[in-house]
């Protein structure tokens, strides 16, 4: 007999008939010998409707009253589902978040779960009842009894947190799609259903998967090793399992970690190779990394920032032992990649042996503007200069001098309150058996900003991203590459990053003023960009994955404007008009397309 937590989303409980169908499925699961806690969302688009009502009354509705209002949606569903269960002879009881004792922070409309009291729930389960719990809500404390909500889409988080607190066998998320797909089926109808994905991959695919599964829910599942499955409530298809490695036992207090960063990783044995002044045109990255893959050299970080005139720099890191081989490949290809006929303009190869990679990672950094800034500020305080920066959804990696590595790691562990010892980046033993690319995502809602000629000295990135955080601007991709200009005898570098398009113009204005004050160069904005990313835990340690992605783009004459990577993700910025094409050809190149077209539910 298993203890299962099932969660049904808004569409799955959108009408009386659907609630009855859910009751049937719940009752069948109990008859098969299981104990069940069921978490439900508000019916259909109820929550949207309530938000709209509030805005008809007030332009800036009070947050406490907002929680009071929005939490009613789920309360309707729990009562109706319990009645439907009782109607078919299954004893059931509904409970609000407060009745269960889902205790959260006192932040209205975006509370995080602190802990869950399980005694009441367990008592009802022992009496053979199905317990139907309102998702998305909690209380600030058992004395204050203030109703809080977890933020839109938060019922997934309620479900996985309950599963963790009850030590359930697994958690099922029922929704209106059959599981997690390799990409967005509205753009690529040949997208296929995945059988499984790891939590880490799922988090990196947040822009693809966030609508299906709340990232906070994935984070809890990962931290408590809670098996999770996303399935359709219209069928008996097995769905997609979201898996995690076994983690060390974690306390159930402060269940949703209050910390935005949960690990610090480093690799002191890296070397950096940069190709300077390669032409800014389609096919260059493909050619370079194609040759590197051909020689079976495994690259780690790849970083390309915005172009400078009609040329670009591409930098990458490798493990020190294979440096010689990588360097030979880069040197051999450099003359071929020249940007003009003049010998002096020939691409130049720069090698630096003694560098280290230091990274912070954690799902809590999604949507929190200050996390990267805090990393940069911490490094600046101890005088560490950041040579290159590459970010992904849940990771920020900095390339620093090898002699700074220890200092960097120690200060970051302190700043982010990480008590577990920082880990040398190592590949999970599983990764070799995992597919190199699990899914492909496209983000068309970002704009690119770049600041030219920022002095290359400690504290500059900290200042820049500190300013952005102060203005509450969430930054997605951050790229600082190799290129260095000497102006008035100070070396200067460009720093590029992407922000939500709606924030772009104001951010440019704000930074232009700051640039004057700090004597940075021009602040350039390009709103017409798209970001395509591939994600797969199996790509680490497998040469040729990046090359294949770049080659697919080159074949279709798509120019890569910027590149940033993490161990399990590669993102390219391309021109916005080519975004959809880019997604399609990459998806195809990795053989992810199925033979049948996926029918998007209405
Ligand atoms: N009803 C809430 C919302 O629409 C929570 C949820 O469904 O997950 O955001
Ligand atoms: Mg949802």
XYZ file of C-alpha atoms and ligand atoms in Angstrom:
612
model
C 0.000 0.000 0.000
C 1.351 3.351 -1.001
C 0.732 6.827 0.306
C 0.195 9.074 -2.702
C -0.382 12.819 -3.043
C -2.326 13.695 -6.175
C -2.743 17.235 -7.446
C -5.376 18.322 -9.937
C -4.982 21.631 -11.771
C -7.676 24.147 -12.679
C -8.742 22.606 -16.001
C -8.905 19.140 -14.457
C -11.539 20.382 -11.982
C -13.059 22.987 -14.326
C -16.670 21.700 -14.275
C -19.019 19.445 -12.309
C -18.399 16.612 -14.791
C -14.669 16.968 -14.453
C -14.829 17.018 -10.673
C -16.875 13.818 -10.876
C -14.270 12.265 -13.166
C -11.533 13.232 -10.700
C -13.565 11.677 -7.854
C -13.745 8.470 -9.859
C -10.012 8.389 -10.420
C -9.359 9.098 -6.737
C -11.725 6.366 -5.645
C -10.107 3.871 -8.055
C -6.696 4.695 -6.624
C -7.984 4.047 -3.094
C -9.609 0.785 -4.176
C -6.273 -0.320 -5.572
C -5.068 -0.222 -1.970
C -3.545 3.235 -1.559
C -3.940 6.089 0.923
C -4.554 9.404 -0.700
C -4.171 13.116 -0.100
C -5.605 15.175 -2.961
C -4.568 18.777 -3.586
C -6.708 20.872 -5.889
C -6.562 24.214 -7.671
C -9.429 26.635 -8.142
C -11.914 25.616 -10.858
C -10.905 26.606 -14.391
C -10.001 30.268 -14.639
C -11.490 31.213 -11.266
C -8.298 32.777 -9.919
C -7.934 35.007 -13.002
C -11.549 36.073 -12.519
C -10.939 36.990 -8.883
C -7.832 38.991 -9.782
C -9.874 40.895 -12.330
C -12.600 41.655 -9.801
C -10.040 43.017 -7.374
C -8.629 45.314 -10.023
C -12.061 46.655 -10.799
C -12.232 47.864 -7.207
C -8.656 48.973 -6.692
C -5.668 49.702 -8.877
C -3.373 48.519 -6.104
C -5.327 46.021 -4.061
C -4.066 45.375 -0.560
C -2.008 42.177 -0.516
C -3.612 40.739 2.579
C -7.079 41.186 1.101
C -5.829 39.740 -2.162
C -4.859 36.537 -0.348
C -8.207 36.514 1.427
C -9.903 36.745 -1.960
C -7.793 34.361 -4.046
C -7.753 31.614 -1.435
C -11.529 31.256 -1.825
C -11.129 29.679 -5.270
C -9.531 26.527 -3.924
C -12.001 26.356 -1.056
C -14.845 25.879 -3.533
C -13.081 22.966 -5.200
C -12.181 21.070 -2.016
C -15.794 21.103 -0.833
C -17.187 20.026 -4.197
C -14.653 17.247 -4.691
C -15.271 15.900 -1.190
C -18.997 15.840 -1.893
C -18.395 14.078 -5.204
C -16.314 11.451 -3.427
C -18.914 10.935 -0.723
C -21.559 10.599 -3.450
C -19.757 7.562 -4.852
C -19.270 6.001 -1.447
C -15.724 7.129 -0.731
C -15.340 8.798 2.636
C -13.510 12.093 2.294
C -12.890 15.330 4.153
C -11.869 18.745 2.843
C -9.328 20.950 4.583
C -8.051 24.475 3.994
C -4.347 25.253 4.290
C -4.966 26.664 7.756
C -6.855 23.585 8.917
C -4.020 21.331 7.837
C -1.390 23.631 9.318
C 0.554 24.641 6.217
C 2.689 27.303 7.836
C 4.308 29.887 5.579
C 6.298 33.088 5.764
C 4.187 36.156 6.451
C 4.669 37.524 2.908
C 1.248 37.973 1.418
C 0.769 36.809 -2.202
C 4.179 35.137 -2.444
C 4.725 33.192 0.738
C 7.127 30.282 0.983
C 6.240 27.203 2.988
C 8.077 26.869 6.295
C 6.638 23.635 7.603
C 3.546 21.478 7.528
C 1.840 19.938 10.497
C 0.918 16.401 9.618
C -0.959 15.031 12.670
C -4.463 16.011 11.558
C -3.894 14.740 8.067
C -2.486 11.474 9.341
C -5.406 10.970 11.696
C -7.922 11.319 8.866
C -5.907 9.047 6.611
C -5.844 6.390 9.300
C -9.630 6.569 9.467
C -9.638 5.590 5.805
C -10.602 9.008 4.501
C -9.324 10.740 1.441
C -8.126 14.178 2.561
C -8.817 16.908 0.020
C -6.535 19.903 0.634
C -6.790 23.408 -0.828
C -3.654 24.126 -2.841
C -1.862 27.467 -3.138
C -2.673 28.613 0.421
C -1.291 28.527 3.918
C -1.235 30.506 7.157
C 1.446 32.799 8.445
C 1.610 31.095 11.840
C -0.621 28.981 14.005
C -1.265 31.979 16.273
C -1.686 34.805 13.778
C -3.795 32.672 11.419
C -3.284 35.104 8.572
C -4.192 33.514 5.246
C -1.327 33.581 2.763
C -0.945 32.365 -0.812
C 2.144 30.957 -2.476
C 2.072 32.891 -5.742
C 0.337 32.015 -8.997
C 0.651 28.393 -9.965
C 1.450 27.528 -6.348
C -0.740 24.440 -5.978
C 2.035 22.270 -7.435
C 4.237 23.536 -4.640
C 1.568 22.720 -2.029
C 1.298 19.177 -3.373
C 4.991 18.359 -3.426
C 5.521 19.985 -0.014
C 2.705 17.872 1.453
C 4.213 14.762 -0.138
C 7.592 15.579 1.401
C 6.120 16.339 4.838
C 4.060 13.132 4.859
C 6.949 11.132 3.412
C 4.610 9.924 0.700
C 5.774 7.323 -1.783
C 5.303 9.694 -4.708
C 3.400 12.733 -5.937
C 1.251 12.842 -9.071
C 0.514 16.136 -10.828
C -2.567 15.820 -13.025
C -2.941 18.393 -15.744
C -4.383 18.942 -19.228
C -1.261 17.828 -21.115
C 0.097 14.276 -21.152
C 3.403 15.230 -19.512
C 6.528 17.180 -20.352
C 7.376 17.582 -24.009
C 10.736 18.000 -25.712
C 9.719 21.488 -26.773
C 6.707 23.752 -27.241
C 4.270 21.814 -29.464
C 2.629 25.002 -30.706
C 5.883 25.798 -32.505
C 7.120 22.288 -33.193
C 4.167 19.925 -33.683
C 6.564 16.957 -33.773
C 7.506 17.556 -30.121
C 7.554 14.304 -28.213
C 6.525 13.287 -24.750
C 9.458 12.483 -22.451
C 9.306 9.383 -20.274
C 11.493 11.006 -17.682
C 13.630 14.027 -16.890
C 15.802 14.943 -13.921
C 14.870 17.762 -11.560
C 18.030 19.654 -12.520
C 17.110 19.496 -16.196
C 13.557 20.505 -15.431
C 14.781 23.588 -13.555
C 17.007 24.640 -16.447
C 14.001 24.243 -18.714
C 11.934 26.555 -16.510
C 11.011 28.759 -19.457
C 9.655 25.706 -21.272
C 8.143 23.841 -18.377
C 7.054 26.466 -15.858
C 3.474 26.387 -17.091
C 3.305 22.646 -16.584
C 5.168 22.467 -13.300
C 5.983 25.262 -10.861
C 9.802 25.489 -10.438
C 9.424 25.729 -6.665
C 7.693 22.352 -6.713
C 10.590 20.875 -8.669
C 13.025 22.289 -6.157
C 11.227 20.661 -3.221
C 11.055 17.374 -5.118
C 14.784 17.542 -5.687
C 15.691 18.490 -2.139
C 13.577 15.731 -0.592
C 14.117 13.160 -3.359
C 10.369 12.995 -3.886
C 9.453 11.105 -7.063
C 7.109 13.210 -9.115
C 5.058 12.405 -12.178
C 3.208 14.784 -14.504
C 0.259 13.117 -16.237
C -2.936 13.860 -18.047
C -6.169 13.730 -16.119
C -7.986 12.711 -19.312
C -6.168 9.415 -19.846
C -4.264 6.589 -18.200
C -1.014 7.373 -19.999
C 1.991 7.039 -17.717
C 3.146 10.672 -18.147
C 6.644 12.021 -17.440
C 8.588 11.126 -14.297
C 10.658 13.913 -12.817
C 13.480 12.216 -10.974
C 16.172 13.218 -8.552
C 19.265 11.608 -7.105
C 19.047 10.392 -3.551
C 19.772 13.365 -1.290
C 20.954 13.363 2.285
C 18.120 13.539 4.827
C 16.928 17.091 5.202
C 14.936 18.617 8.014
C 11.289 19.336 7.299
C 11.607 22.684 9.026
C 12.104 25.567 6.586
C 10.843 23.273 3.943
C 11.067 25.714 1.095
C 14.590 26.861 1.540
C 14.828 30.470 2.434
C 18.224 30.507 0.756
C 18.446 31.411 -2.909
C 21.667 29.483 -3.387
C 22.017 25.910 -2.263
C 25.439 24.925 -3.511
C 28.823 26.304 -4.394
C 30.947 24.416 -6.875
C 34.428 24.944 -8.185
C 36.916 23.473 -10.569
C 40.481 24.688 -10.048
C 41.841 22.695 -12.985
C 40.603 24.607 -15.944
C 42.305 26.379 -18.774
C 40.868 29.014 -21.024
C 41.263 29.330 -24.754
C 39.984 32.396 -26.526
C 39.812 33.101 -30.212
C 39.938 36.812 -30.733
C 38.486 38.625 -33.731
C 36.675 35.822 -35.474
C 34.119 37.017 -38.037
C 30.601 37.701 -36.804
C 28.762 35.531 -39.316
C 26.904 32.210 -39.415
C 29.016 29.071 -39.255
C 32.015 30.270 -37.288
C 31.162 28.643 -33.965
C 30.033 25.528 -35.815
C 33.346 25.250 -37.596
C 35.429 25.802 -34.487
C 33.524 23.469 -32.201
C 33.004 20.958 -35.017
C 36.752 20.596 -35.310
C 37.147 20.433 -31.546
C 34.506 17.700 -31.287
C 36.160 15.858 -34.143
C 39.307 15.696 -32.026
C 37.202 14.387 -29.116
C 38.024 17.350 -26.916
C 35.368 17.943 -24.282
C 34.765 21.641 -23.655
C 33.152 22.969 -20.503
C 32.081 26.617 -20.558
C 31.561 28.357 -23.889
C 31.162 32.099 -23.846
C 30.606 34.529 -26.668
C 29.543 38.056 -25.907
C 28.210 40.666 -28.318
C 30.074 41.516 -31.487
C 32.518 44.355 -31.794
C 32.281 45.837 -35.256
C 32.128 42.835 -37.540
C 34.106 40.487 -35.395
C 33.589 38.530 -32.259
C 35.531 36.672 -29.592
C 34.695 33.135 -28.601
C 36.169 31.728 -25.433
C 35.877 28.300 -23.912
C 37.340 26.357 -21.034
C 38.671 22.823 -20.899
C 40.168 20.646 -18.210
C 43.876 21.349 -17.921
C 45.045 17.854 -19.004
C 43.542 18.237 -22.465
C 44.645 21.841 -22.918
C 47.474 21.034 -25.331
C 45.157 19.177 -27.659
C 42.507 21.903 -27.526
C 45.079 24.582 -28.136
C 46.408 22.774 -31.191
C 42.930 22.558 -32.676
C 42.231 26.229 -32.016
C 45.572 27.303 -33.492
C 45.019 25.182 -36.586
C 41.625 26.645 -37.247
C 42.351 30.294 -36.434
C 43.793 31.222 -39.873
C 40.704 29.792 -41.549
C 38.452 31.966 -39.427
C 40.079 35.256 -40.296
C 37.653 38.144 -40.568
C 39.445 39.955 -43.348
C 42.214 39.337 -45.813
C 44.697 41.432 -43.941
C 47.097 39.211 -42.055
C 47.004 41.537 -39.060
C 43.273 40.937 -38.739
C 43.727 37.225 -38.414
C 41.988 35.575 -35.495
C 44.369 35.302 -32.620
C 44.478 32.452 -30.133
C 44.972 33.270 -26.503
C 45.572 30.604 -23.907
C 45.525 30.925 -20.173
C 46.351 27.903 -18.100
C 45.829 28.921 -14.551
C 42.192 29.634 -14.235
C 39.408 28.229 -12.094
C 35.672 28.093 -12.452
C 33.554 29.005 -9.458
C 29.769 28.602 -9.548
C 26.746 29.187 -7.377
C 23.596 27.189 -8.058
C 20.055 27.032 -6.740
C 16.506 27.251 -7.994
C 15.852 30.072 -5.554
C 17.689 32.486 -7.826
C 14.925 32.341 -10.445
C 13.207 35.721 -10.311
C 15.431 37.108 -7.552
C 17.398 39.941 -9.085
C 19.974 40.300 -6.348
C 21.587 36.876 -6.312
C 24.124 37.261 -9.116
C 24.872 40.779 -7.858
C 25.621 39.391 -4.418
C 28.025 36.855 -5.874
C 29.886 39.552 -7.781
C 29.949 41.867 -4.753
C 31.309 39.088 -2.560
C 34.119 38.392 -5.014
C 34.859 42.104 -5.271
C 35.120 42.460 -1.494
C 37.911 39.915 -1.355
C 39.602 41.472 -4.373
C 38.882 38.708 -6.871
C 38.690 39.859 -10.478
C 36.108 38.100 -12.636
C 37.494 37.262 -16.049
C 34.409 35.742 -17.596
C 30.795 35.192 -16.561
C 28.296 32.694 -17.886
C 24.850 32.086 -16.481
C 21.928 29.740 -16.917
C 18.518 29.659 -15.259
C 19.798 28.241 -11.973
C 23.535 28.810 -12.071
C 26.089 31.604 -12.262
C 29.652 30.624 -13.183
C 32.654 32.922 -12.996
C 36.085 32.302 -14.425
C 38.753 33.622 -12.070
C 42.463 33.289 -11.585
C 43.399 29.905 -10.142
C 45.186 31.534 -7.230
C 41.901 33.253 -6.288
C 39.872 30.059 -6.266
C 40.073 29.198 -2.602
C 39.407 32.747 -1.501
C 36.445 32.943 -3.846
C 34.912 29.707 -2.622
C 35.347 30.504 1.058
C 33.874 33.963 0.784
C 30.911 32.752 -1.272
C 30.153 29.944 1.169
C 30.061 32.526 3.929
C 28.005 35.073 2.011
C 25.379 32.555 0.954
C 25.390 30.749 4.272
C 26.327 27.402 2.786
C 27.367 24.989 5.486
C 27.851 21.897 3.357
C 31.362 21.847 1.986
C 31.684 23.317 -1.484
C 32.001 20.594 -4.088
C 34.516 20.309 -6.835
C 32.297 20.197 -9.920
C 32.029 16.586 -10.842
C 29.838 14.770 -13.254
C 27.106 12.685 -11.762
C 27.953 9.037 -12.387
C 24.556 8.781 -14.030
C 25.262 11.424 -16.647
C 27.011 9.118 -19.096
C 23.851 7.096 -19.456
C 21.548 10.094 -19.877
C 20.623 11.593 -23.244
C 22.792 14.599 -24.150
C 19.764 16.714 -24.950
C 16.454 16.275 -23.259
C 14.605 19.341 -24.407
C 14.877 22.582 -26.366
C 13.426 25.891 -25.203
C 12.804 29.218 -26.870
C 12.397 32.512 -25.076
C 11.116 35.370 -27.211
C 10.378 37.799 -24.408
C 13.821 39.078 -23.688
C 15.911 41.990 -24.818
C 19.654 42.290 -24.801
C 21.567 45.081 -23.143
C 25.288 45.542 -23.254
C 27.600 48.005 -21.646
C 30.731 48.689 -23.571
C 34.128 49.205 -22.038
C 33.548 48.531 -18.382
C 36.907 48.712 -16.554
C 38.297 45.235 -15.988
C 38.770 45.381 -12.247
C 37.113 43.870 -9.185
C 33.760 45.366 -8.290
C 32.468 46.445 -11.675
C 30.047 43.561 -12.260
C 28.958 43.934 -8.652
C 28.162 47.598 -9.182
C 26.281 46.984 -12.411
C 24.166 44.064 -11.235
C 23.706 45.665 -7.833
C 22.107 48.635 -9.573
C 19.818 46.355 -11.545
C 18.773 44.520 -8.399
C 18.053 47.819 -6.653
C 15.716 48.676 -9.498
C 14.163 45.239 -9.231
C 15.181 44.240 -12.728
C 15.485 40.481 -13.108
C 18.403 39.525 -15.280
C 18.350 36.262 -17.155
C 21.550 35.543 -19.064
C 24.759 37.342 -18.087
C 27.776 37.184 -20.364
C 31.184 38.628 -19.959
C 33.659 37.249 -22.386
C 37.275 37.603 -23.222
C 37.532 40.756 -25.268
C 39.579 43.440 -23.686
C 40.308 46.959 -24.918
C 42.952 49.149 -23.438
C 41.568 52.665 -23.119
C 43.682 55.292 -21.351
C 45.834 52.445 -20.105
C 42.976 50.662 -18.287
C 41.807 47.359 -19.700
C 38.061 47.386 -20.314
C 35.519 44.709 -21.194
C 31.950 44.558 -22.430
C 29.301 43.026 -20.208
C 26.105 41.840 -21.864
C 22.928 40.485 -20.333
C 19.292 39.886 -21.120
C 16.230 41.208 -19.286
C 12.489 40.915 -19.827
C 11.610 43.039 -22.844
C 9.164 45.163 -20.849
C 11.986 46.272 -18.571
C 14.466 46.975 -21.356
C 13.968 50.647 -22.150
C 13.784 51.867 -18.597
C 16.814 49.804 -17.748
C 18.751 51.292 -20.627
C 17.864 54.786 -19.442
C 18.869 54.052 -15.895
C 22.174 52.491 -16.963
C 23.007 55.284 -19.351
C 22.958 57.671 -16.402
C 25.061 55.290 -14.354
C 27.521 54.881 -17.231
C 28.153 58.621 -17.167
C 28.836 58.545 -13.487
C 31.202 55.541 -13.580
C 32.714 56.357 -16.986
C 31.497 53.173 -18.607
C 30.990 53.153 -22.357
C 27.816 53.140 -24.397
C 24.751 51.174 -23.250
C 23.438 49.282 -26.266
C 19.957 47.798 -26.464
C 18.644 45.220 -28.894
C 15.024 44.252 -28.320
C 14.768 41.974 -31.321
C 16.446 38.884 -29.936
C 15.451 35.341 -29.135
C 17.152 32.862 -26.840
C 17.270 29.164 -27.769
C 18.581 26.637 -25.300
C 19.280 22.943 -25.173
C 19.238 21.125 -21.846
C 20.482 17.644 -21.002
C 22.360 16.144 -18.075
C 24.111 13.779 -20.495
C 25.877 16.564 -22.388
C 28.566 16.938 -19.749
C 31.475 14.744 -20.671
C 30.216 14.169 -24.199
C 32.145 16.055 -26.861
C 30.243 17.362 -29.856
C 26.936 18.473 -28.378
C 27.627 22.189 -28.733
C 29.054 21.629 -32.206
C 25.862 19.920 -33.309
C 23.728 22.784 -32.058
C 25.904 25.413 -33.740
C 26.042 23.368 -36.950
C 22.240 23.170 -37.130
C 22.075 26.954 -36.871
C 24.871 27.461 -39.426
C 23.158 25.248 -41.968
C 20.211 27.583 -41.874
C 22.292 30.737 -42.015
C 21.353 31.717 -38.482
C 23.994 33.912 -36.877
C 24.769 33.274 -33.220
C 25.011 36.600 -31.398
C 25.920 35.323 -27.955
C 26.590 32.007 -26.239
C 26.419 31.079 -22.555
C 26.579 27.643 -20.982
C 26.335 25.653 -17.776
C 27.262 21.974 -17.384
C 23.857 20.873 -18.611
C 22.700 23.763 -20.754
C 23.778 25.710 -23.835
C 21.970 28.925 -24.749
C 22.394 30.974 -27.905
C 21.023 34.416 -28.578
C 19.925 34.878 -32.185
C 17.980 37.483 -34.095
C 14.355 37.450 -33.040
C 13.024 36.760 -36.517
C 15.050 33.581 -36.641
C 14.031 32.319 -33.205
C 11.307 29.926 -34.291
C 13.381 28.515 -37.121
C 16.302 28.096 -34.720
C 14.157 26.119 -32.292
C 12.827 23.893 -35.051
C 16.185 23.048 -36.612
C 17.873 22.348 -33.282
C 15.020 20.125 -32.148
C 15.307 18.248 -35.434
C 19.115 18.012 -35.316
C 19.057 16.172 -32.006
C 16.532 13.674 -33.276
C 13.912 14.751 -30.769
C 11.091 14.964 -33.297
C 8.547 12.184 -33.293
C 6.743 10.840 -36.305
C 3.359 11.815 -34.994
C 2.201 15.356 -34.577
C 1.258 16.374 -31.097
C -2.254 17.724 -30.830
C -2.316 20.767 -28.580
C -5.413 20.632 -26.373
C -7.761 23.559 -26.947
N -5.287 28.814 -8.453
C -3.961 29.332 -8.375
C -3.588 29.987 -9.706
O -4.344 29.989 -10.634
C -2.966 28.307 -7.964
C -2.814 27.150 -8.917
O -3.731 26.811 -9.653
O -1.766 26.534 -8.916
O -2.519 30.525 -9.825
Mg -0.355 25.046 -12.838
